[in-house]
Coordinates of C-alpha atoms in Angstrom, one line a residue:
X1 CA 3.4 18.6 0.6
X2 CA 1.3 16.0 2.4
X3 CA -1.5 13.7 1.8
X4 CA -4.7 12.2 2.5
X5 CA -5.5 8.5 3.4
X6 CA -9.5 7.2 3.4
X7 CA -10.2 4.1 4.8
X8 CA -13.5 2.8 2.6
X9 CA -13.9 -0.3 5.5
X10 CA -16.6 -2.2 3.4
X11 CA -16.2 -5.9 1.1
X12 CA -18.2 -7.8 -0.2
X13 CA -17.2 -10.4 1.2
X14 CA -14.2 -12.0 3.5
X15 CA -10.8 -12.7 0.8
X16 CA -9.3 -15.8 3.1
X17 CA -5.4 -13.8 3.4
X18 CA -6.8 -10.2 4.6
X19 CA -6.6 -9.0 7.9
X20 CA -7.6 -5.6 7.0
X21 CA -10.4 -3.8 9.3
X22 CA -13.2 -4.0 7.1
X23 CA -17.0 -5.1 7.2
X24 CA -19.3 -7.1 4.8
X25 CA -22.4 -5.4 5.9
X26 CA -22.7 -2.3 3.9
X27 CA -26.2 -1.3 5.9
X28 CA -24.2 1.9 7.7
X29 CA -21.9 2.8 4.7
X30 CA -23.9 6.2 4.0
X31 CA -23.9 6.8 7.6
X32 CA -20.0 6.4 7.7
X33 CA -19.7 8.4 4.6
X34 CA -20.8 11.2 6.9
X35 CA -18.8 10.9 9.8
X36 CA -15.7 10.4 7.3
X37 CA -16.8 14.0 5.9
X38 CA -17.3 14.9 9.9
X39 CA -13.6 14.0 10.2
X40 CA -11.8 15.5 7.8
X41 CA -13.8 18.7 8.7
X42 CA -12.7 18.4 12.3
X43 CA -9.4 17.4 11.4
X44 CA -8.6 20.1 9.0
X45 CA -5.9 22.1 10.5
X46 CA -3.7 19.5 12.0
X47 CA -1.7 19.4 8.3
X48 CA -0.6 23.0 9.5
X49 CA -2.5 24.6 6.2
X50 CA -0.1 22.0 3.5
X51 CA -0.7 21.9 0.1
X52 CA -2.6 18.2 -0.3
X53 CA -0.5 16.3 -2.9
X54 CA -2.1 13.1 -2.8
X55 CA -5.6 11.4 -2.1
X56 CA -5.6 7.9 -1.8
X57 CA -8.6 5.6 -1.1
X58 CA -8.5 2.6 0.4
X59 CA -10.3 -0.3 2.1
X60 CA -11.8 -2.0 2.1
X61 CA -13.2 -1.9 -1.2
X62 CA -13.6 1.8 -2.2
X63 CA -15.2 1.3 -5.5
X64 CA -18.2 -0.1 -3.2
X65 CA -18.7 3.9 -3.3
X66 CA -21.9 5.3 -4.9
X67 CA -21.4 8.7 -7.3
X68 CA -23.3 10.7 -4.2
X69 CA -21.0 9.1 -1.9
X70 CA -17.7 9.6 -3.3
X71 CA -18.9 13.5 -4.8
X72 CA -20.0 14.4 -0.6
X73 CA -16.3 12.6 0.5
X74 CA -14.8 15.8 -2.6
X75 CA -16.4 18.5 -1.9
X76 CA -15.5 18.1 2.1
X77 CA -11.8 17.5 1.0
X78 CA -11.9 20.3 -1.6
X79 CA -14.0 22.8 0.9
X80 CA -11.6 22.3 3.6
X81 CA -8.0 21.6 2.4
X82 CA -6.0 23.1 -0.1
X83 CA -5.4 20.3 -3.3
X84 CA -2.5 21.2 -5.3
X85 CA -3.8 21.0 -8.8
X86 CA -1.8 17.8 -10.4
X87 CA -2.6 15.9 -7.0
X88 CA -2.5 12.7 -7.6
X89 CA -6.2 11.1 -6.7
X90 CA -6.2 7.2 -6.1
X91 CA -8.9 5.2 -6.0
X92 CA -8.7 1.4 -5.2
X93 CA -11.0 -0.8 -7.1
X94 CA -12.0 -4.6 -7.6
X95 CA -12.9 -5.8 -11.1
X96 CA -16.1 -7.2 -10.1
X97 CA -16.8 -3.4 -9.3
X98 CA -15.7 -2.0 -13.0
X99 CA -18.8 -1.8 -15.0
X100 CA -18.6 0.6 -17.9
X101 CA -21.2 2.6 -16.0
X102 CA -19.2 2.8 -12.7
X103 CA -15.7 3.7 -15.0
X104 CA -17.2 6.2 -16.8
X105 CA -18.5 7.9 -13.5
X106 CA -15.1 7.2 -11.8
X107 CA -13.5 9.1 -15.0
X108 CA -15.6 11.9 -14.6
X109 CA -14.8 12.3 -10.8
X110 CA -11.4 14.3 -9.4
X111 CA -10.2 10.4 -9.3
X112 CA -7.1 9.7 -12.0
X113 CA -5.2 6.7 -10.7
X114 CA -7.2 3.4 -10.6
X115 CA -5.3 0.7 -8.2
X116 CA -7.0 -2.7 -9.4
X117 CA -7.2 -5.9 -7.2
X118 CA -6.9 -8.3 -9.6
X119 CA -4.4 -10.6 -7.8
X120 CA -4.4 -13.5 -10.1
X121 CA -5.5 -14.4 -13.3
X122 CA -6.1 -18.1 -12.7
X123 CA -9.6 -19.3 -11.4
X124 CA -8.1 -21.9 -9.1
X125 CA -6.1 -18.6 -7.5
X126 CA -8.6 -16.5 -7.6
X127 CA -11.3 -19.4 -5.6
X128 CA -8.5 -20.0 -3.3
X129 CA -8.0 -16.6 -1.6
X130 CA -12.2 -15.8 -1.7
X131 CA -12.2 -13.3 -4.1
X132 CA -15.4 -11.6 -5.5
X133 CA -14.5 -11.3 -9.5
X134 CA -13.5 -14.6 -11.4
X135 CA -10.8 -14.4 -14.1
X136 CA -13.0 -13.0 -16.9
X137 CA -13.6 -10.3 -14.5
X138 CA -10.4 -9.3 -13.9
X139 CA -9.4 -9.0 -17.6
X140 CA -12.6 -7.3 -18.7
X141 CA -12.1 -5.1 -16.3
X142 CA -8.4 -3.9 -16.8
X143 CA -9.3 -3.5 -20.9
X144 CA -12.7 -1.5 -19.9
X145 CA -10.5 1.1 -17.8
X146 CA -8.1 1.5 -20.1
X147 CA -10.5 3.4 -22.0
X148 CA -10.8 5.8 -19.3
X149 CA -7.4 6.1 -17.3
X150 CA -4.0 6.0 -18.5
X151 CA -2.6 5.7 -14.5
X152 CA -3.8 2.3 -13.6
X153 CA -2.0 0.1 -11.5
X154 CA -2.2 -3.5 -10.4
X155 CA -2.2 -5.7 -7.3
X156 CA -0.5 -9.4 -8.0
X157 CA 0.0 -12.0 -5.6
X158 CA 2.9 -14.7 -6.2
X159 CA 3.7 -17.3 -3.8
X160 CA 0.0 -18.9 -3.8
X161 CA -0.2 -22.8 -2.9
X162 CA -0.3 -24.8 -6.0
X163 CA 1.0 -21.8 -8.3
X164 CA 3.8 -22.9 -10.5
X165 CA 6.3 -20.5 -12.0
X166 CA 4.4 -21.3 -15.5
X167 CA 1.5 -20.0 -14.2
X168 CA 2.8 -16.7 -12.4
X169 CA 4.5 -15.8 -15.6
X170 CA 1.5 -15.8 -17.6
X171 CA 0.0 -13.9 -15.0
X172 CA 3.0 -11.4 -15.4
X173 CA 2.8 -11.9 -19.2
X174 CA -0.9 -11.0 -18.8
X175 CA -0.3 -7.7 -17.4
X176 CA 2.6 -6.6 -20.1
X177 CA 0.2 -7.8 -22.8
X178 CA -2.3 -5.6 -21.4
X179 CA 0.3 -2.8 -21.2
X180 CA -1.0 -1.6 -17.8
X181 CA 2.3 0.8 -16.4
X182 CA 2.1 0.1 -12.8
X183 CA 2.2 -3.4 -10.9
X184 CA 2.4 -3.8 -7.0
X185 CA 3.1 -7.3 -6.3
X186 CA 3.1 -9.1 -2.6
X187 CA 3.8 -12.3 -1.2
X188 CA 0.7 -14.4 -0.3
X189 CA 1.1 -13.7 3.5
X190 CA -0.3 -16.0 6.5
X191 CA -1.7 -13.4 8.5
X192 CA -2.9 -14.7 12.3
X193 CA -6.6 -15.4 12.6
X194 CA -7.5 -15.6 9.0
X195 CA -9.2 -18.1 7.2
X196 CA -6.0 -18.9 5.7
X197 CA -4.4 -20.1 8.4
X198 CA -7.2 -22.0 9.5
X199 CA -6.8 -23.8 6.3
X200 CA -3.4 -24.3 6.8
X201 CA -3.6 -25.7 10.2
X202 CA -6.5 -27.8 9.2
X203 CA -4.3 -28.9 6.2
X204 CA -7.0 -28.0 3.5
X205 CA -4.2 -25.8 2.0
X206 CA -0.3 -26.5 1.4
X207 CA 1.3 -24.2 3.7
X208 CA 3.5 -21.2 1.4
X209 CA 6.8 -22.3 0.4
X210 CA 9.5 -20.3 1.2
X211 CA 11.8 -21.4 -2.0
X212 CA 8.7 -20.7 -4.0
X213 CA 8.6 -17.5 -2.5
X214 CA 12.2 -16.9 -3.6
X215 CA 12.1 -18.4 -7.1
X216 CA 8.5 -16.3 -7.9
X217 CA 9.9 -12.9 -6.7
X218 CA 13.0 -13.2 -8.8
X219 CA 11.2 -14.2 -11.5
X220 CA 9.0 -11.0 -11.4
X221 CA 11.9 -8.4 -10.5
X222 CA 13.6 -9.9 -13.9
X223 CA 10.8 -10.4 -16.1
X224 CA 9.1 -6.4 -15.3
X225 CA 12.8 -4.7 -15.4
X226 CA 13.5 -6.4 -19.0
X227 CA 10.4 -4.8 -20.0
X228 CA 10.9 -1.2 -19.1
X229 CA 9.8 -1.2 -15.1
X230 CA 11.7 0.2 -12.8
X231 CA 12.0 -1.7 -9.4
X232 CA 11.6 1.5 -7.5
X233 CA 10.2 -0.4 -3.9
X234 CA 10.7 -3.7 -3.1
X235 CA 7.1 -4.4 -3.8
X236 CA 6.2 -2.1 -6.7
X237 CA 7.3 -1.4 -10.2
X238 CA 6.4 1.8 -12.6
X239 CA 7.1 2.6 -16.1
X240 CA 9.2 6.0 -16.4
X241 CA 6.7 8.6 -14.8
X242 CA 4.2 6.0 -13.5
X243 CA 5.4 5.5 -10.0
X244 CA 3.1 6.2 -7.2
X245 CA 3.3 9.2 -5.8
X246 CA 1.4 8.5 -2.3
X247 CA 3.2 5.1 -1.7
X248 CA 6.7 7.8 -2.2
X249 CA 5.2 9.3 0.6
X250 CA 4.8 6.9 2.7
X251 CA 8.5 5.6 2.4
X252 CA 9.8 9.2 2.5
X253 CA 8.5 10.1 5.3
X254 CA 6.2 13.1 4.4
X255 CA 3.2 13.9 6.1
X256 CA -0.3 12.2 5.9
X257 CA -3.9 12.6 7.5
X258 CA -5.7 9.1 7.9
X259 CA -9.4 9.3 7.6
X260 CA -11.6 6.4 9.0
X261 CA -12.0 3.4 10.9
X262 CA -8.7 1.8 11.7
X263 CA -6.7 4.3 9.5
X264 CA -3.2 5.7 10.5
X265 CA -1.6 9.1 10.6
X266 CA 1.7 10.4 10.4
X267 CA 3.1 14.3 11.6
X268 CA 6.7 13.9 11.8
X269 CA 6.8 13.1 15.5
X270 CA 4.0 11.0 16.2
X271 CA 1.4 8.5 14.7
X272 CA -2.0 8.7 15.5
X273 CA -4.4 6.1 14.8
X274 CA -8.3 5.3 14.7
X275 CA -10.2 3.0 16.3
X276 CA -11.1 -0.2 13.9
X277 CA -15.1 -0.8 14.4
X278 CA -17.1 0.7 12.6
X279 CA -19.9 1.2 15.1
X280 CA -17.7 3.0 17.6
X281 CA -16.4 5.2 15.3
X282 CA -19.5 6.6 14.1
X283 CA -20.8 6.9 17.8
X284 CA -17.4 8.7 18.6
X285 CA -17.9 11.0 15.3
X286 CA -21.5 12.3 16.5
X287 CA -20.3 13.9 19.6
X288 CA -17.7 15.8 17.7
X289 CA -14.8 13.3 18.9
X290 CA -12.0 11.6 17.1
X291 CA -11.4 8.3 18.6
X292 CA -8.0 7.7 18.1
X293 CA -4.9 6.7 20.4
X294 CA -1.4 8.5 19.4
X295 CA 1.7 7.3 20.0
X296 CA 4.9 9.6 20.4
X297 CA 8.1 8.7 18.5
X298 CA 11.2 8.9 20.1
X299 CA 14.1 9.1 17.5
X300 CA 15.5 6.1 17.8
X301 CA 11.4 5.2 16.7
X302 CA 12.0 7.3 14.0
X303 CA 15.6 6.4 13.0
X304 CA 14.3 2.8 12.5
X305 CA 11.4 3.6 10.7
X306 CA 13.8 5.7 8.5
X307 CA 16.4 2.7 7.3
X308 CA 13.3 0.5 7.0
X309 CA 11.8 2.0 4.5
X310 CA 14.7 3.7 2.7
X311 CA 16.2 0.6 2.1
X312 CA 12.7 -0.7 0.5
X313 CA 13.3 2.2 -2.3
X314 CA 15.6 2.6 -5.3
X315 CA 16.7 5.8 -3.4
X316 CA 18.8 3.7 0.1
X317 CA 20.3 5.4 2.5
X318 CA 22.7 8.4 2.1
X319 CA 24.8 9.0 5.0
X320 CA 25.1 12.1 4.6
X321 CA 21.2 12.9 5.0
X322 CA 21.1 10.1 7.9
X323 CA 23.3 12.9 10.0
X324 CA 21.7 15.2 9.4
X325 CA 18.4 14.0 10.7
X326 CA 19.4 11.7 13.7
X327 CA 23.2 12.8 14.1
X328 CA 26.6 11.4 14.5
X329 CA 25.5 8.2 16.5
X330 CA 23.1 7.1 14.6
X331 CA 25.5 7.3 11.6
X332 CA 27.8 6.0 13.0
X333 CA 25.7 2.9 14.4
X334 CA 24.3 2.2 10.7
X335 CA 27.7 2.6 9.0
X336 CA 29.3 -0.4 11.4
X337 CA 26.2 -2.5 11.4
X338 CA 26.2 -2.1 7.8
X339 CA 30.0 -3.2 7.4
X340 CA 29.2 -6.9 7.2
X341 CA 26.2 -7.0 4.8
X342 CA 28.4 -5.2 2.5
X343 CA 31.0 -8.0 2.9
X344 CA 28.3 -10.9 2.4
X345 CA 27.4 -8.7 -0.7
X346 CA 23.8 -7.9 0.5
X347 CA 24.3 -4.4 0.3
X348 CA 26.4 -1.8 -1.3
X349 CA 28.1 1.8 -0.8
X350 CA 27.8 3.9 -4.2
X351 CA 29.7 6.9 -2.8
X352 CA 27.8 7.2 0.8
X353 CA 24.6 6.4 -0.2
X354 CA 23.8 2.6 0.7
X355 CA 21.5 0.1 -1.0
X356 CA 20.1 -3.6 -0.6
X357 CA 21.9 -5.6 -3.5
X358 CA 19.5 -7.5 -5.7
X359 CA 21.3 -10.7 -4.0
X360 CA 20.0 -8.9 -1.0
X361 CA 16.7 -7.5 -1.8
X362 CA 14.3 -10.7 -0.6
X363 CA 16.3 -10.2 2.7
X364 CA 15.7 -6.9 3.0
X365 CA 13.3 -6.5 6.2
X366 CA 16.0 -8.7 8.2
X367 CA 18.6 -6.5 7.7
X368 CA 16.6 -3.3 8.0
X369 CA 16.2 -5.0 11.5
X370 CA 19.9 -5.9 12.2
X371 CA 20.6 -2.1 11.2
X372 CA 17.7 -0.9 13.9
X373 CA 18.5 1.2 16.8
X374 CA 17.4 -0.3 19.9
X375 CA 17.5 2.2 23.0
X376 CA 19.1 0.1 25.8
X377 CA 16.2 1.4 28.2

């Protein structure tokens, strides 16, 4: 099984934490439409014929998309791969874009999973990080497409200057009220060149806290897993049958064709990834070529990339399955890097199969990193 990722690189306007590739000028977003379609046509055979299990769009803002837009983007996909027939089809959405009009033709496209950039619930939040809805927005819009998906999830973001933990738990209390069964939650991150740094710098804005950081996360992990979530990625919590089956993907290393400016694929082997202007891309597109750079993995590349994000999941890292993919030394090289997390009580070994501890979990990049293999070349 493998997937599809399509990068919709168009906002409204600039959100002051995103370094995403994306553009604020929509005036070529038909024209892109087509070379996306051009793409996946070209681009068809390099899944080797898989069965497509996922579709996700993302941006960008993706519910920018038109009906004509989004039905030409299908019929390519549906024309010229094969969709298994409960994919799961994702469409990434901002409230301010959730009229009842554009829900009810979202619900009557292949789309049935609506991830919702809500972020926050507070104005102040919300005025803070740029976004395009305002608070009324964001809760109109969740009760709006509840009465048209049942698979909706939510982006939150804790860790935001000013934000107290009163605040973040009414924005968690928010979302269970609303009973939406899917919440992916980040730390507010200062990404370089962004208008949040600038702020920072400038000190118009507090820089993040790093005890705040600590004190919001834990507060989330316990308040969603007393109510039924399951913490099934460090960043991303699903009612029973609700997890997200292209972000499982992703962290289990399947398969995935990236579609767009800036997007990223995945064979097993190698990545390959697109070039992030949107201008260049279309030129590239209308002579019939991909313009892309691809990078080879090595398997100490892929080793790494392997305890990174298995230690992310629920799932950790069995032994037994790390042999068998990279062999003895790379066992053995994660078994005796792993020895003293397991004493600090960071992680722990349920019968071969290793996990971050929750004492461990907002820790859990670092020691990925300490577990790395790093090829003495």
């Amino acid at each position: 099984m493998s997937g599809i990722y399509i990068h919709i690189p168009f906002c409204k306007q600039a959100c002051h934490y995103c370094d995403f590739h994306f553009s604020t000028s929509t005036k070529k977003k038909s024209q892109l439409v087509e070379m996306l379609c051009r793409e996946l046509v070209l681009r068809k055979n390099e899944l080797d014929s898989e069965e497509i299990e996922t579709i996700y769009f993302g941006g960008g803002t993706p519910s920018l998309l038109n009906k004509e837009e989004l039905e030409h983007i299908f019929q390519t996909i549906f024309d010229n791969f094969e969709i298994s027939e409960n994919a799961e089809i994702t469409l990434e959405a901002n409230p301010d874009d959730l009229s009842q009009e554009n829900l009810k033709m979202l619900s009557e496209s292949p789309v049935n999973r609506l991830s919702i950039g809500v972020q926050s619930f507070f104005e102040e939040d919300l005025q803070l990080m740029n976004r395009a809805h305002n608070s009324e927005e964001a809760l109109s819009s969740l009760k709006h497409a509840k009465q048209y998906f049942d698979n909706i999830s939510i982006d939150l973001i804790y860790g935001i200057p000013g934000q107290s933990n009163e605040q973040w738990k009414e924005n968690l209390q928010t979302t269970l009220d609303l009973d939406i069964p899917h919440i992916s939650s980040y730390a507010l991150t200062v990404e370089p060149r962004t208008a949040l740094e600038k702020f920072i710098e400038k000190g118009k804005v507090k820089p993040v806290d790093d005890e705040q950081y600590r004190e919001q996360f834990e507060i989330l992990v316990n308040t969603l897993t007393t109510h039924g979530f399951e913490h099934y990625e460090f960043s991303n919590f699903g009612k029973p049958g609700y997890h997200s089956r292209n972000n499982m993907a992703y962290w289990m290393g399947k398969t995935y064709l990236g579609i767009g400016p800036s997007a990223h694929s995945f064979d097993g082997n190698s990545r390959k990834w697109n070039i992030s202007n949107n201008t260049l891309y279309i030129k590239s597109l209308e002579k019939d070529k991909i313009p892309q750079e691809t990078e080879a993995l090595s398997i100490s590349d892929r080793y790494n990339e392997f305890v990174m994000t298995r230690l992310r999941t629920r799932f950790g890292v069995e032994i037994k399955e790390l042999q068998e993919k990279f062999g003895k030394k790379f066992s053995t090289h994660f078994v005796e890097n792993a020895e003293k997390f397991l004493r600090d009580g960071l992680m722990r070994n349920d019968d071969g199969i290793y996990h971050i501890t929750q004492k461990g979990k907002f820790l859990s990049d670092g020691i990925a990193a300490e577990l790395f293999y790093i090829d003495e070349a």
